[in-house]
PDB file of C-alpha atoms in Angstrom:
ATOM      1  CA  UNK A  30      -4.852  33.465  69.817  1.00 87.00           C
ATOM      2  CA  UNK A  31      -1.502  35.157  68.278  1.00 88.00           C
ATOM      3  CA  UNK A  32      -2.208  33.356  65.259  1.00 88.00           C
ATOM      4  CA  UNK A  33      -5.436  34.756  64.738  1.00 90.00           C
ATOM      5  CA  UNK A  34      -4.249  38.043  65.766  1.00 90.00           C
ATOM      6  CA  UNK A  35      -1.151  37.820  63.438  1.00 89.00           C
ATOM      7  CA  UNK A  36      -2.940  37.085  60.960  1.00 91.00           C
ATOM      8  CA  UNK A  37      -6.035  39.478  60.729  1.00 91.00           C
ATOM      9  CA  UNK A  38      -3.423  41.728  61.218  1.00 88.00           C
ATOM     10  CA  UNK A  39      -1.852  40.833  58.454  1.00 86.00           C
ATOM     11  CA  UNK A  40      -5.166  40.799  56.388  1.00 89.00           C
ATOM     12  CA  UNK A  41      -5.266  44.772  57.411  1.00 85.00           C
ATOM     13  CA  UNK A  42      -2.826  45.774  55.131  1.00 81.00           C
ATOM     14  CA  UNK A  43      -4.005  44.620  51.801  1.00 85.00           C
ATOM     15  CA  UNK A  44      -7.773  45.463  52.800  1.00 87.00           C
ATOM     16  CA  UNK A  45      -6.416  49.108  54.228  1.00 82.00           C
ATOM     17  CA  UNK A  46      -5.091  49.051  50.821  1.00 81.00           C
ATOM     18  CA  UNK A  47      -8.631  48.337  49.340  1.00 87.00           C
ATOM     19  CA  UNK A  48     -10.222  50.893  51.630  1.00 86.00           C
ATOM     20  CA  UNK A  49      -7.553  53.589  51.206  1.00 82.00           C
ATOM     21  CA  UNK A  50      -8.567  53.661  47.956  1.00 84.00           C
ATOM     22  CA  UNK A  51     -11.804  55.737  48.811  1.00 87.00           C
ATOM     23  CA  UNK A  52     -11.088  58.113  51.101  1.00 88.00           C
ATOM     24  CA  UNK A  53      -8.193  59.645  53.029  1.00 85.00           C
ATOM     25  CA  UNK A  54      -6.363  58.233  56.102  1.00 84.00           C
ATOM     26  CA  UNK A  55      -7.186  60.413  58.612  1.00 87.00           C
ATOM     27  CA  UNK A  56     -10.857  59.912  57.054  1.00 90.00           C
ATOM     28  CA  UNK A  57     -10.519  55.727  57.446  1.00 89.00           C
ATOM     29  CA  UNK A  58      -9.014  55.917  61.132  1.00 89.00           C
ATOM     30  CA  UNK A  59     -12.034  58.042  62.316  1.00 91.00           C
ATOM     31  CA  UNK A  60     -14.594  55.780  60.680  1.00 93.00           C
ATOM     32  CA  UNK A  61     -13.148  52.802  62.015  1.00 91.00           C
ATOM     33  CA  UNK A  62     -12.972  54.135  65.577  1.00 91.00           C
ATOM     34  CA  UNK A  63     -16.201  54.612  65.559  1.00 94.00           C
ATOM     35  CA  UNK A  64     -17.640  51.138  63.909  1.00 93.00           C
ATOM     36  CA  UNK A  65     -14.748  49.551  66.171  1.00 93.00           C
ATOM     37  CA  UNK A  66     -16.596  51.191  69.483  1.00 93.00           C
ATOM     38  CA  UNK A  67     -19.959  50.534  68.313  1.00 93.00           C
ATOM     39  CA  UNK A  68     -19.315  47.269  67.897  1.00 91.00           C
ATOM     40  CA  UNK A  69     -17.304  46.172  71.219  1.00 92.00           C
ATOM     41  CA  UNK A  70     -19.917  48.423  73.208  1.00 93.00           C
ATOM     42  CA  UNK A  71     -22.759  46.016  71.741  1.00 92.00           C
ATOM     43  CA  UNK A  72     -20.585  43.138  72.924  1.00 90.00           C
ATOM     44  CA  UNK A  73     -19.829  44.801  76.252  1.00 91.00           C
ATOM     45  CA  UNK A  74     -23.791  44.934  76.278  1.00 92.00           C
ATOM     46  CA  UNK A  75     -24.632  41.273  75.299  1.00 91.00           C
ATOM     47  CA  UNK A  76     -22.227  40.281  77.916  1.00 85.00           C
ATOM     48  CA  UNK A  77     -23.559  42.667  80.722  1.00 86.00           C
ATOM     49  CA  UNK A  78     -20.119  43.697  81.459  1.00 84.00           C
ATOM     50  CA  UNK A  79     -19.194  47.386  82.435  1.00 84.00           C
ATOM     51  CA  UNK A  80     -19.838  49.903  80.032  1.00 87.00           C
ATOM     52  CA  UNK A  81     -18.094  53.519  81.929  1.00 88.00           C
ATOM     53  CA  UNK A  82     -14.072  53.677  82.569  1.00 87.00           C
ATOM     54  CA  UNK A  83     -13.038  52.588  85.416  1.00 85.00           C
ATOM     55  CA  UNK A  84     -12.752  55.843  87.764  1.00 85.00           C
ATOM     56  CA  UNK A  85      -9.990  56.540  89.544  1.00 85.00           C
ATOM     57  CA  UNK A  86      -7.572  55.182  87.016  1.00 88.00           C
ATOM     58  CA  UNK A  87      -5.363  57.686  85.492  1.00 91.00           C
ATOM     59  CA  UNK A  88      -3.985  55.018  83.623  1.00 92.00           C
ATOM     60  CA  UNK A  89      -6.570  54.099  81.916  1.00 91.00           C
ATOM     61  CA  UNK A  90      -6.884  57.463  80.011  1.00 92.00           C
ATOM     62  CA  UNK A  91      -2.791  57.652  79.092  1.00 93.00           C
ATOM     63  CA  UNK A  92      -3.303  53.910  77.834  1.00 91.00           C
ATOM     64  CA  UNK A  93      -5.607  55.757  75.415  1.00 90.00           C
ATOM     65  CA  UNK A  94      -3.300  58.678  74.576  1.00 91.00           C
ATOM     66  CA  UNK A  95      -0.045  56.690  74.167  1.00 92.00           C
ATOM     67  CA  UNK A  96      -2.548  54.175  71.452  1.00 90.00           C
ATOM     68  CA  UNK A  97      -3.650  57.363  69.472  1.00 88.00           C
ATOM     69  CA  UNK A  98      -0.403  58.773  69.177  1.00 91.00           C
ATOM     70  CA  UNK A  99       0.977  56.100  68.188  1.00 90.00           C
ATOM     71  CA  UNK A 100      -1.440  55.662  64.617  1.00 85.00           C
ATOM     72  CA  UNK A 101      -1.089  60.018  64.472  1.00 85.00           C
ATOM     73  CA  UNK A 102       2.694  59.977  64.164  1.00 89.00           C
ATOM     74  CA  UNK A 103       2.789  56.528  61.852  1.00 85.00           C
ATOM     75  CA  UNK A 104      -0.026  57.785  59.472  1.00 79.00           C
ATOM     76  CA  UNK A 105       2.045  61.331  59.436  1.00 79.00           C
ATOM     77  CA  UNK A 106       5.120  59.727  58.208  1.00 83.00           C
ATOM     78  CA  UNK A 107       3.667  57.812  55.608  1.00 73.00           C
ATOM     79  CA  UNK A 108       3.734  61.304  53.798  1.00 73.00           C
ATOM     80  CA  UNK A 109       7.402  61.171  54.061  1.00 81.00           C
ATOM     81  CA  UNK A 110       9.086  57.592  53.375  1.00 76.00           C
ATOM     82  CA  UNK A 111       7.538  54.754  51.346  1.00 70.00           C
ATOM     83  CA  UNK A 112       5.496  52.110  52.460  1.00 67.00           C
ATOM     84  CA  UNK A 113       7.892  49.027  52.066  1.00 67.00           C
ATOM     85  CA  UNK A 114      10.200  51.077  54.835  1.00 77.00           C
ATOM     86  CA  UNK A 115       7.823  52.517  57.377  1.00 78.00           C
ATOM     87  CA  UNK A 116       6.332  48.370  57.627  1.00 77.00           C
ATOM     88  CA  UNK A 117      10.050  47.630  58.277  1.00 78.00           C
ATOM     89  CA  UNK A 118      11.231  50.038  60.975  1.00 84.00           C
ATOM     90  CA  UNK A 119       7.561  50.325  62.294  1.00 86.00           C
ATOM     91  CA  UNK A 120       8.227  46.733  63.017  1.00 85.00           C
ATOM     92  CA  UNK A 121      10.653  47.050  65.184  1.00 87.00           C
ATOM     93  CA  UNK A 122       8.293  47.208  67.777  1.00 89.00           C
ATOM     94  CA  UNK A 123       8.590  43.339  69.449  1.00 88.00           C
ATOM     95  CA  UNK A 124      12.346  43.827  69.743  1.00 88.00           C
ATOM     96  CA  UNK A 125      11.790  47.074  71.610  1.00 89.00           C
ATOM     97  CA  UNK A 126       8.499  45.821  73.843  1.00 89.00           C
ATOM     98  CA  UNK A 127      10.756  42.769  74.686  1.00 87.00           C
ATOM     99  CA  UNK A 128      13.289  45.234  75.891  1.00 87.00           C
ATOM    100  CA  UNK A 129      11.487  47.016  77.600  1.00 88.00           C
ATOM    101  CA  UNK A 130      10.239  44.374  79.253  1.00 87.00           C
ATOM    102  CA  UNK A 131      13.263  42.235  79.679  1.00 84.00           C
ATOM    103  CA  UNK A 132      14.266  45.596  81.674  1.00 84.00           C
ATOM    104  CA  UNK A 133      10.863  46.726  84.035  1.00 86.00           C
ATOM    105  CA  UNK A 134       9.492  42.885  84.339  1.00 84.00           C
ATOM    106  CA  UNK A 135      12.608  40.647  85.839  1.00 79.00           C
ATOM    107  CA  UNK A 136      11.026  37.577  85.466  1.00 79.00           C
ATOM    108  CA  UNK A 137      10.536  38.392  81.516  1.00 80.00           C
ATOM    109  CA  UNK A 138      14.397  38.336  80.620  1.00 79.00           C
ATOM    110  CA  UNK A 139      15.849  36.211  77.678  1.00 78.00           C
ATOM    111  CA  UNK A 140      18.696  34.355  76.776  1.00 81.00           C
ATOM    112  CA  UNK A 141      20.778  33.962  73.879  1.00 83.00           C
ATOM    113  CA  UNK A 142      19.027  31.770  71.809  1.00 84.00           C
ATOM    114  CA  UNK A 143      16.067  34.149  72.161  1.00 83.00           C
ATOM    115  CA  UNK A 144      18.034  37.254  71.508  1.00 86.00           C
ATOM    116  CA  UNK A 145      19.177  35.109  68.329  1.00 88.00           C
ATOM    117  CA  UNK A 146      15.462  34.515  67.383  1.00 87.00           C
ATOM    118  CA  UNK A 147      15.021  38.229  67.260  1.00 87.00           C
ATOM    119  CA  UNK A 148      18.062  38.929  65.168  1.00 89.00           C
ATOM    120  CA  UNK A 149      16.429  35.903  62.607  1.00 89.00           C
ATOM    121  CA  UNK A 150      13.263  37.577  62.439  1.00 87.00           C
ATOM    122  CA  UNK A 151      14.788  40.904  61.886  1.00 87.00           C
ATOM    123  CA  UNK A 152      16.851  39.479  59.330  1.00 88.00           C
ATOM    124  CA  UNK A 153      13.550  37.814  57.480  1.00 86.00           C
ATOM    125  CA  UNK A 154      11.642  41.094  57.542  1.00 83.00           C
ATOM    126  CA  UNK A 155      14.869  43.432  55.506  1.00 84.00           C
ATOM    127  CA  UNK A 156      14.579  40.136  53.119  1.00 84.00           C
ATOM    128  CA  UNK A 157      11.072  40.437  52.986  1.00 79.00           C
ATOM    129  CA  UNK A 158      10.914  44.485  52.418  1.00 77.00           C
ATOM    130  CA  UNK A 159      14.516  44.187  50.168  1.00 77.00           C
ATOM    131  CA  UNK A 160      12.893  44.856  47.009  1.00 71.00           C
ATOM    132  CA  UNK A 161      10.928  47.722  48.624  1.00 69.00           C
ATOM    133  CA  UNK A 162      13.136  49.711  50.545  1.00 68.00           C
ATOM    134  CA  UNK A 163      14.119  52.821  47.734  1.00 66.00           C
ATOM    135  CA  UNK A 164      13.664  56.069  48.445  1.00 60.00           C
ATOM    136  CA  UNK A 165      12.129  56.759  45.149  1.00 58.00           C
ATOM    137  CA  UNK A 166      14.474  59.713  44.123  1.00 55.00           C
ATOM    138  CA  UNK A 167      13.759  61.283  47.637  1.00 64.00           C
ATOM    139  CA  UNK A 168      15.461  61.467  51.474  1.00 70.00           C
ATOM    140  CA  UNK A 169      12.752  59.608  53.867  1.00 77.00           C
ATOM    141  CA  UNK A 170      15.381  60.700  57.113  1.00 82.00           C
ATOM    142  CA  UNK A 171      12.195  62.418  58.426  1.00 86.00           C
ATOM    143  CA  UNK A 172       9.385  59.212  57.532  1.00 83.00           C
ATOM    144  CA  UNK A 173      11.809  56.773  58.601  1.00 85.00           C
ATOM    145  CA  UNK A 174      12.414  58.771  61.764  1.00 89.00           C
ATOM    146  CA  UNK A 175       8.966  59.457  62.647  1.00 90.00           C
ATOM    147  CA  UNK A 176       8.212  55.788  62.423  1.00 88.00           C
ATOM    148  CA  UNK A 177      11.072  54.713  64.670  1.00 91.00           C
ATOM    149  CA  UNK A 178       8.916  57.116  67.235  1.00 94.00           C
ATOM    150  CA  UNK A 179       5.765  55.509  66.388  1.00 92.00           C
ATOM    151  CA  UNK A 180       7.308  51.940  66.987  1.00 92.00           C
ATOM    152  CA  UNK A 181       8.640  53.355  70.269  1.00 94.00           C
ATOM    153  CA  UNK A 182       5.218  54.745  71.337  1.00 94.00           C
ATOM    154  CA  UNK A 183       3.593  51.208  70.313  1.00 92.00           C
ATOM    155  CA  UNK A 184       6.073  49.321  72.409  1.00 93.00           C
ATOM    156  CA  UNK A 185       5.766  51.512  75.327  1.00 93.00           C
ATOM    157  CA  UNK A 186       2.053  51.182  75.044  1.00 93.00           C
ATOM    158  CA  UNK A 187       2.044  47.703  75.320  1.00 91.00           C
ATOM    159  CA  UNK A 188       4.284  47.342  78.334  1.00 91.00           C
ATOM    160  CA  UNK A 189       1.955  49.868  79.742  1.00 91.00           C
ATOM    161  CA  UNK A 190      -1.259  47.926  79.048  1.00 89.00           C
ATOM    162  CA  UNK A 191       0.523  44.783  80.589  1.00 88.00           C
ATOM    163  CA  UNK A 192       1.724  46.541  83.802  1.00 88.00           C
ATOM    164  CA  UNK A 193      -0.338  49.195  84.876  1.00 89.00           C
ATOM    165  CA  UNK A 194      -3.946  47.939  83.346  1.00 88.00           C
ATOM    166  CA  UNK A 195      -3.864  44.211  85.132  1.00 82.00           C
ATOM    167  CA  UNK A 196      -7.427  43.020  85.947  1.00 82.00           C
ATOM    168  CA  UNK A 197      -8.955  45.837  83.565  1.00 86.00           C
ATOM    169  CA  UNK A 198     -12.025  43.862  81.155  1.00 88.00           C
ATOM    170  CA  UNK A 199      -9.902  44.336  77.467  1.00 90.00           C
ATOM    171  CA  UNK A 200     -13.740  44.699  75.950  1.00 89.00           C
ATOM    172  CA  UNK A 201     -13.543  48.109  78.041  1.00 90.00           C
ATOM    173  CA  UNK A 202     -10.438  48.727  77.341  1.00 91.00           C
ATOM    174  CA  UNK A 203     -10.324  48.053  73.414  1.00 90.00           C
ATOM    175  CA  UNK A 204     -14.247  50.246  73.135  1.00 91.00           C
ATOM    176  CA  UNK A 205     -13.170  53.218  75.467  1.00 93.00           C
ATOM    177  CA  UNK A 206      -9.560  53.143  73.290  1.00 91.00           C
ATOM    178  CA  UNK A 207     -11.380  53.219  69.654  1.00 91.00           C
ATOM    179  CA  UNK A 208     -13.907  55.623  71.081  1.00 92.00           C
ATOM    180  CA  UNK A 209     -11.610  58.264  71.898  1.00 91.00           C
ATOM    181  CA  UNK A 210      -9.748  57.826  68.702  1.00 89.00           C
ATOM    182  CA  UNK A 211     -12.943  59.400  66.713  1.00 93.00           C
ATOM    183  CA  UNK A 212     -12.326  63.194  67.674  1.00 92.00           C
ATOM    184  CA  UNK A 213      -9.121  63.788  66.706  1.00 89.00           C
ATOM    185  CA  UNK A 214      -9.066  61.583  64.023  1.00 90.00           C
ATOM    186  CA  UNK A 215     -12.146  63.479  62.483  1.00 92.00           C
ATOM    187  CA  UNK A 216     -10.637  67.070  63.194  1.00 92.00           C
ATOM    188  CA  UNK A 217      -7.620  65.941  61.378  1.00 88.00           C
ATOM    189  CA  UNK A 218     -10.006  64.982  58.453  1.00 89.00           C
ATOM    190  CA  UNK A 219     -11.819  67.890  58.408  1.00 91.00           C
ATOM    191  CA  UNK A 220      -8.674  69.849  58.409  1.00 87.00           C
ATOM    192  CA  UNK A 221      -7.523  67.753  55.407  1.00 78.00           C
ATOM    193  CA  UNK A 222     -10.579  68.709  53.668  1.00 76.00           C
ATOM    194  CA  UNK A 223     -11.840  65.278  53.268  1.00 80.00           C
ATOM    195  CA  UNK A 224     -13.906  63.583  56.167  1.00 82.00           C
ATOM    196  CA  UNK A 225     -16.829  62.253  54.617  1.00 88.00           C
ATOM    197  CA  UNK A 226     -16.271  59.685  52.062  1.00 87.00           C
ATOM    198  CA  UNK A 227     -18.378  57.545  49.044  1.00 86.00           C
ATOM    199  CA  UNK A 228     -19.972  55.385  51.151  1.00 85.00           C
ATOM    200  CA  UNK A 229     -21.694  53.678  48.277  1.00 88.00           C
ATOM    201  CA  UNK A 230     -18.357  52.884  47.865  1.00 90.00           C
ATOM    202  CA  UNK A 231     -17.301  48.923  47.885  1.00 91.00           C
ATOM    203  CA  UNK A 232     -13.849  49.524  49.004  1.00 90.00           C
ATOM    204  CA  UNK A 233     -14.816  52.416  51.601  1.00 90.00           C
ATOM    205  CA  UNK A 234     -17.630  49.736  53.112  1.00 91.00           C
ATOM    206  CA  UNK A 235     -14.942  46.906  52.969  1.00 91.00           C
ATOM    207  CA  UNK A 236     -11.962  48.556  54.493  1.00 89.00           C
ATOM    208  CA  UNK A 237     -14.691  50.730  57.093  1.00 91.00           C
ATOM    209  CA  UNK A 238     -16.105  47.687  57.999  1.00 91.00           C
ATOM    210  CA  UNK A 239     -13.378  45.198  58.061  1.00 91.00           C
ATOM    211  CA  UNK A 240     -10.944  47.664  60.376  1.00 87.00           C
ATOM    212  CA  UNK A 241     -13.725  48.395  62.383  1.00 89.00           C
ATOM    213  CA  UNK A 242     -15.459  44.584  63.026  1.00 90.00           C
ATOM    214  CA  UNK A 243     -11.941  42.617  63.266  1.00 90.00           C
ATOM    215  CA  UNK A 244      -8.569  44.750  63.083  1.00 85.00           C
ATOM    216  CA  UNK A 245      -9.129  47.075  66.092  1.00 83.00           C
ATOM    217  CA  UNK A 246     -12.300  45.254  67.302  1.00 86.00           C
ATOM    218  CA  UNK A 247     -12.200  41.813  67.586  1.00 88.00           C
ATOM    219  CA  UNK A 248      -8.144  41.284  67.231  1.00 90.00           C
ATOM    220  CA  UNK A 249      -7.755  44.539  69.977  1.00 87.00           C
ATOM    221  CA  UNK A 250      -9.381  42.479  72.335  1.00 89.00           C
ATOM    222  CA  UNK A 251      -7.734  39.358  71.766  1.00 90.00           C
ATOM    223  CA  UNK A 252      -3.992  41.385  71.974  1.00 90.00           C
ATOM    224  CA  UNK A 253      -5.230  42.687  75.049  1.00 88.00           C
ATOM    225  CA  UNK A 254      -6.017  39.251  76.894  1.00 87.00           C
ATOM    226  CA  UNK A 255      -2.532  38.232  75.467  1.00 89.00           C
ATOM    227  CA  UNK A 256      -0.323  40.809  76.799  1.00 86.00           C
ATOM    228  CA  UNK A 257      -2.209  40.064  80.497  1.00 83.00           C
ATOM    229  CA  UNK A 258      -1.909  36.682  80.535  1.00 84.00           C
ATOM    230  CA  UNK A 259       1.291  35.602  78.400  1.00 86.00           C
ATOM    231  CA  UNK A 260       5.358  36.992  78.519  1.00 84.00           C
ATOM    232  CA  UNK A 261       6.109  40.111  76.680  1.00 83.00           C
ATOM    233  CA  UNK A 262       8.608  38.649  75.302  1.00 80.00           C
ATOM    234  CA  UNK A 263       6.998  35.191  73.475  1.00 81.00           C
ATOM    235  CA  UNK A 264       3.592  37.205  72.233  1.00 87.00           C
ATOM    236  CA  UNK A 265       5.779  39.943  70.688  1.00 85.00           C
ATOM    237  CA  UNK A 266       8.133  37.543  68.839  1.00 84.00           C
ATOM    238  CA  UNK A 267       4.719  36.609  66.931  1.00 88.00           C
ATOM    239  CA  UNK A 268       4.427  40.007  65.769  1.00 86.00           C
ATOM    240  CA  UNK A 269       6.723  39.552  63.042  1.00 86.00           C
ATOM    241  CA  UNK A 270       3.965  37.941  61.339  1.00 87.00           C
ATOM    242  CA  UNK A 271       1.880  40.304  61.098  1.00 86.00           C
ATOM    243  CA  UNK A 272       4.140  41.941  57.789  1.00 84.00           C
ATOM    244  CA  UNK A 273       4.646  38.584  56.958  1.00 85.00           C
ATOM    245  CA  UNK A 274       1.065  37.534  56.478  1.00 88.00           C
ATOM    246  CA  UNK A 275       0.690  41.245  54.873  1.00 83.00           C
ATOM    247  CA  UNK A 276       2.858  40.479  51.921  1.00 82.00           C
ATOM    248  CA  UNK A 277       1.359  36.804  51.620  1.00 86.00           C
ATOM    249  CA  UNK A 278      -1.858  38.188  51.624  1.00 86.00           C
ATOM    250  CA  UNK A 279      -1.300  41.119  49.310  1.00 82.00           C
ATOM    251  CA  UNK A 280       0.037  38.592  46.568  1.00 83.00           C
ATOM    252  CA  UNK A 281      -3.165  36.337  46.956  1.00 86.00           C
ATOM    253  CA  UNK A 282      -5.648  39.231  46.984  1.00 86.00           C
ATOM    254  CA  UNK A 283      -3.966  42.392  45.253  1.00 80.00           C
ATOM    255  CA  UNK A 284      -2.206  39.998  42.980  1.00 82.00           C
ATOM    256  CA  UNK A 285       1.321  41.880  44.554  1.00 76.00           C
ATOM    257  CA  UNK A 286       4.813  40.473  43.544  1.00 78.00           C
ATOM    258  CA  UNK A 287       6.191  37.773  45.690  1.00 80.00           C
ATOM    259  CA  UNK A 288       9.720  37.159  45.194  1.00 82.00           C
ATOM    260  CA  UNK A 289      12.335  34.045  46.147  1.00 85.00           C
ATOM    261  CA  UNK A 290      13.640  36.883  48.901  1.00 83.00           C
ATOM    262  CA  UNK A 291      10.144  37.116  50.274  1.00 81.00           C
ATOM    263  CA  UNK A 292      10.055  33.523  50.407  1.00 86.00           C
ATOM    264  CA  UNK A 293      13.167  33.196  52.609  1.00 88.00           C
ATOM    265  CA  UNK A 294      12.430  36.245  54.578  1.00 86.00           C
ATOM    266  CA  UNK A 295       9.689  34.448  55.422  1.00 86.00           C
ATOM    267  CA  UNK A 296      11.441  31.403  56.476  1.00 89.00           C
ATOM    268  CA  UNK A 297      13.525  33.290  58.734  1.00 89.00           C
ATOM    269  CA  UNK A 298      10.873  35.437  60.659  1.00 89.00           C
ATOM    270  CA  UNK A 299       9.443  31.279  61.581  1.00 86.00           C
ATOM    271  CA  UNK A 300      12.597  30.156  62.839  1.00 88.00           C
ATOM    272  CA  UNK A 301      13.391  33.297  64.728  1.00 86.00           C
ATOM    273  CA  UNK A 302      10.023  32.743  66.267  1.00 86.00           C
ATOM    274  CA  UNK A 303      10.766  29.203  66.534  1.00 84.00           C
ATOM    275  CA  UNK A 304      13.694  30.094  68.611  1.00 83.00           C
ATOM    276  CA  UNK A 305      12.198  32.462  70.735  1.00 82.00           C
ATOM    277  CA  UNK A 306       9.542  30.139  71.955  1.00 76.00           C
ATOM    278  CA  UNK A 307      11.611  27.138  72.335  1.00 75.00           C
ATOM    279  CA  UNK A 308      13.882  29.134  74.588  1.00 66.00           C
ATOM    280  CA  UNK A 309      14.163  26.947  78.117  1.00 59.00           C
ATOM    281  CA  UNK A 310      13.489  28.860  81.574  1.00 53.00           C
ATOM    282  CA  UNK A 311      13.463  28.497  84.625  1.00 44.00           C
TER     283      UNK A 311
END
């Protein structure tokens, strides 16, 4: 299930890419809210599950705000540092989830050789960005700064969905989530002037349709079940993929440079994982 996650992850960034093409990004994120709920709402339906919120569950509702904030501040610093560096600090989000976990969830504490995993994959991802990590004549303090917040807000998210959500159906959780996304997403893009794109457009449909159906539909749900039913700790160590897989994918579909440092950044992001997961316990 990480895998697949990982990896369709992964696939977002070249086809965001594709789609970002079209139409602006506040533009994208409301579309794809909305095909994202449309789409888990018709599964929720097929599967006779619940459609409203749960009531009664405050948390339910901040699980929403903490997810929206988190894609507001990341897509706002984007104006302000380049792409190669907001991937790398945004992903600092596993070593900060495990953290965080490692200090509310006793039982999800690692050792050295996990600790050393982390480091590894770390290491692989400034190998993997190396070539990409200029300023480009400008300071990014602010960008690179902003996205340290949004990799906080992502890991605090998580360890929020894991504690305080246990037992809630992820189909309700991923719809209700994407739902709520649409309104400020589209006052932000009428703001910006440009809300409605092309949609005759190839690369609006593919990057509309492909966020929507898989990124935060189908893989949403799937990261849900994972952070209920698996360590913190292990699922997050996975999420070093997800850049990896980016920049693999980018080459094969954008035709993007891959370089020997990619390669071994690469390398290094498997064994850290490697050594996370092979970490004995109790």
């Amino acid at each position: 299930m990480i895998g697949a996650v990982t990896f369709l992850w992964g696939l977002s960034f070249p086809v965001g890419k594709i789609g970002l093409r079209g139409m602006e990004p506040f533009t994208f994120l409301w579309m794809r809210g909305l095909v994202s709920a449309l789409v888990v709402f018709t599964w929720i339906l097929w599967r006779r599950g619940p459609l409203r919120p749960p009531r009664g569950m405050p948390d339910f509702w901040w699980n929403m705000a903490l997810h929206n904030l988190n894609f507001l501040v990341f897509y706002h610093a984007l104006k302000f540092t380049t792409a190669g560096r907001s991937s790398l600090f945004l992903y600092t989000q596993p070593i900060l989830l495990t953290a965080l976990a490692a200090y509310f969830i006793p039982e999800e504490r690692i050792g050295r050789r996990a600790i050393l995993g982390f480091a590894a994959s770390a290491g692989g991802l400034v190998l993997l960005f190396s070539d990409k990590l200029s300023s480009e004549g400008g300071s990014t303090w602010l960008g690179d700064a902003l996205t340290l917040v949004a990799a906080v807000v992502w890991s605090s998210q998580c360890l929020f969905l894991k504690v305080r959500l246990k037992g809630v159906d992820p189909f309700r959780i991923t719809a209700w989530t994407q739902l709520m996304a649409v309104p400020p997403f589209l006052l932000l893009a009428l703001w910006w002037g440009k809300w409605w794109p092309d949609i005759t457009d190839p690369d609006v449909l593919i990057g509309v349709f492909y966020g929507g159906l898989v990124g935060t539909g189908l893989a949403m749900v799937l990261w849900v079940k994972l952070l209920a039913g698996y360590p913190a700790g292990r699922v997050s160590a996975f999420m070093f993929l997800c850049p990896v897989f980016g920049v693999f994918l980018g080459a094969l579909i954008l035709a993007e440079p891959l370089t020997a440092l990619m390669l071994g950044g690469a390398a290094l992001v498997a064994a850290g994982i490697y050594l996370v997961n092979s970490e004995r316990r109790a």
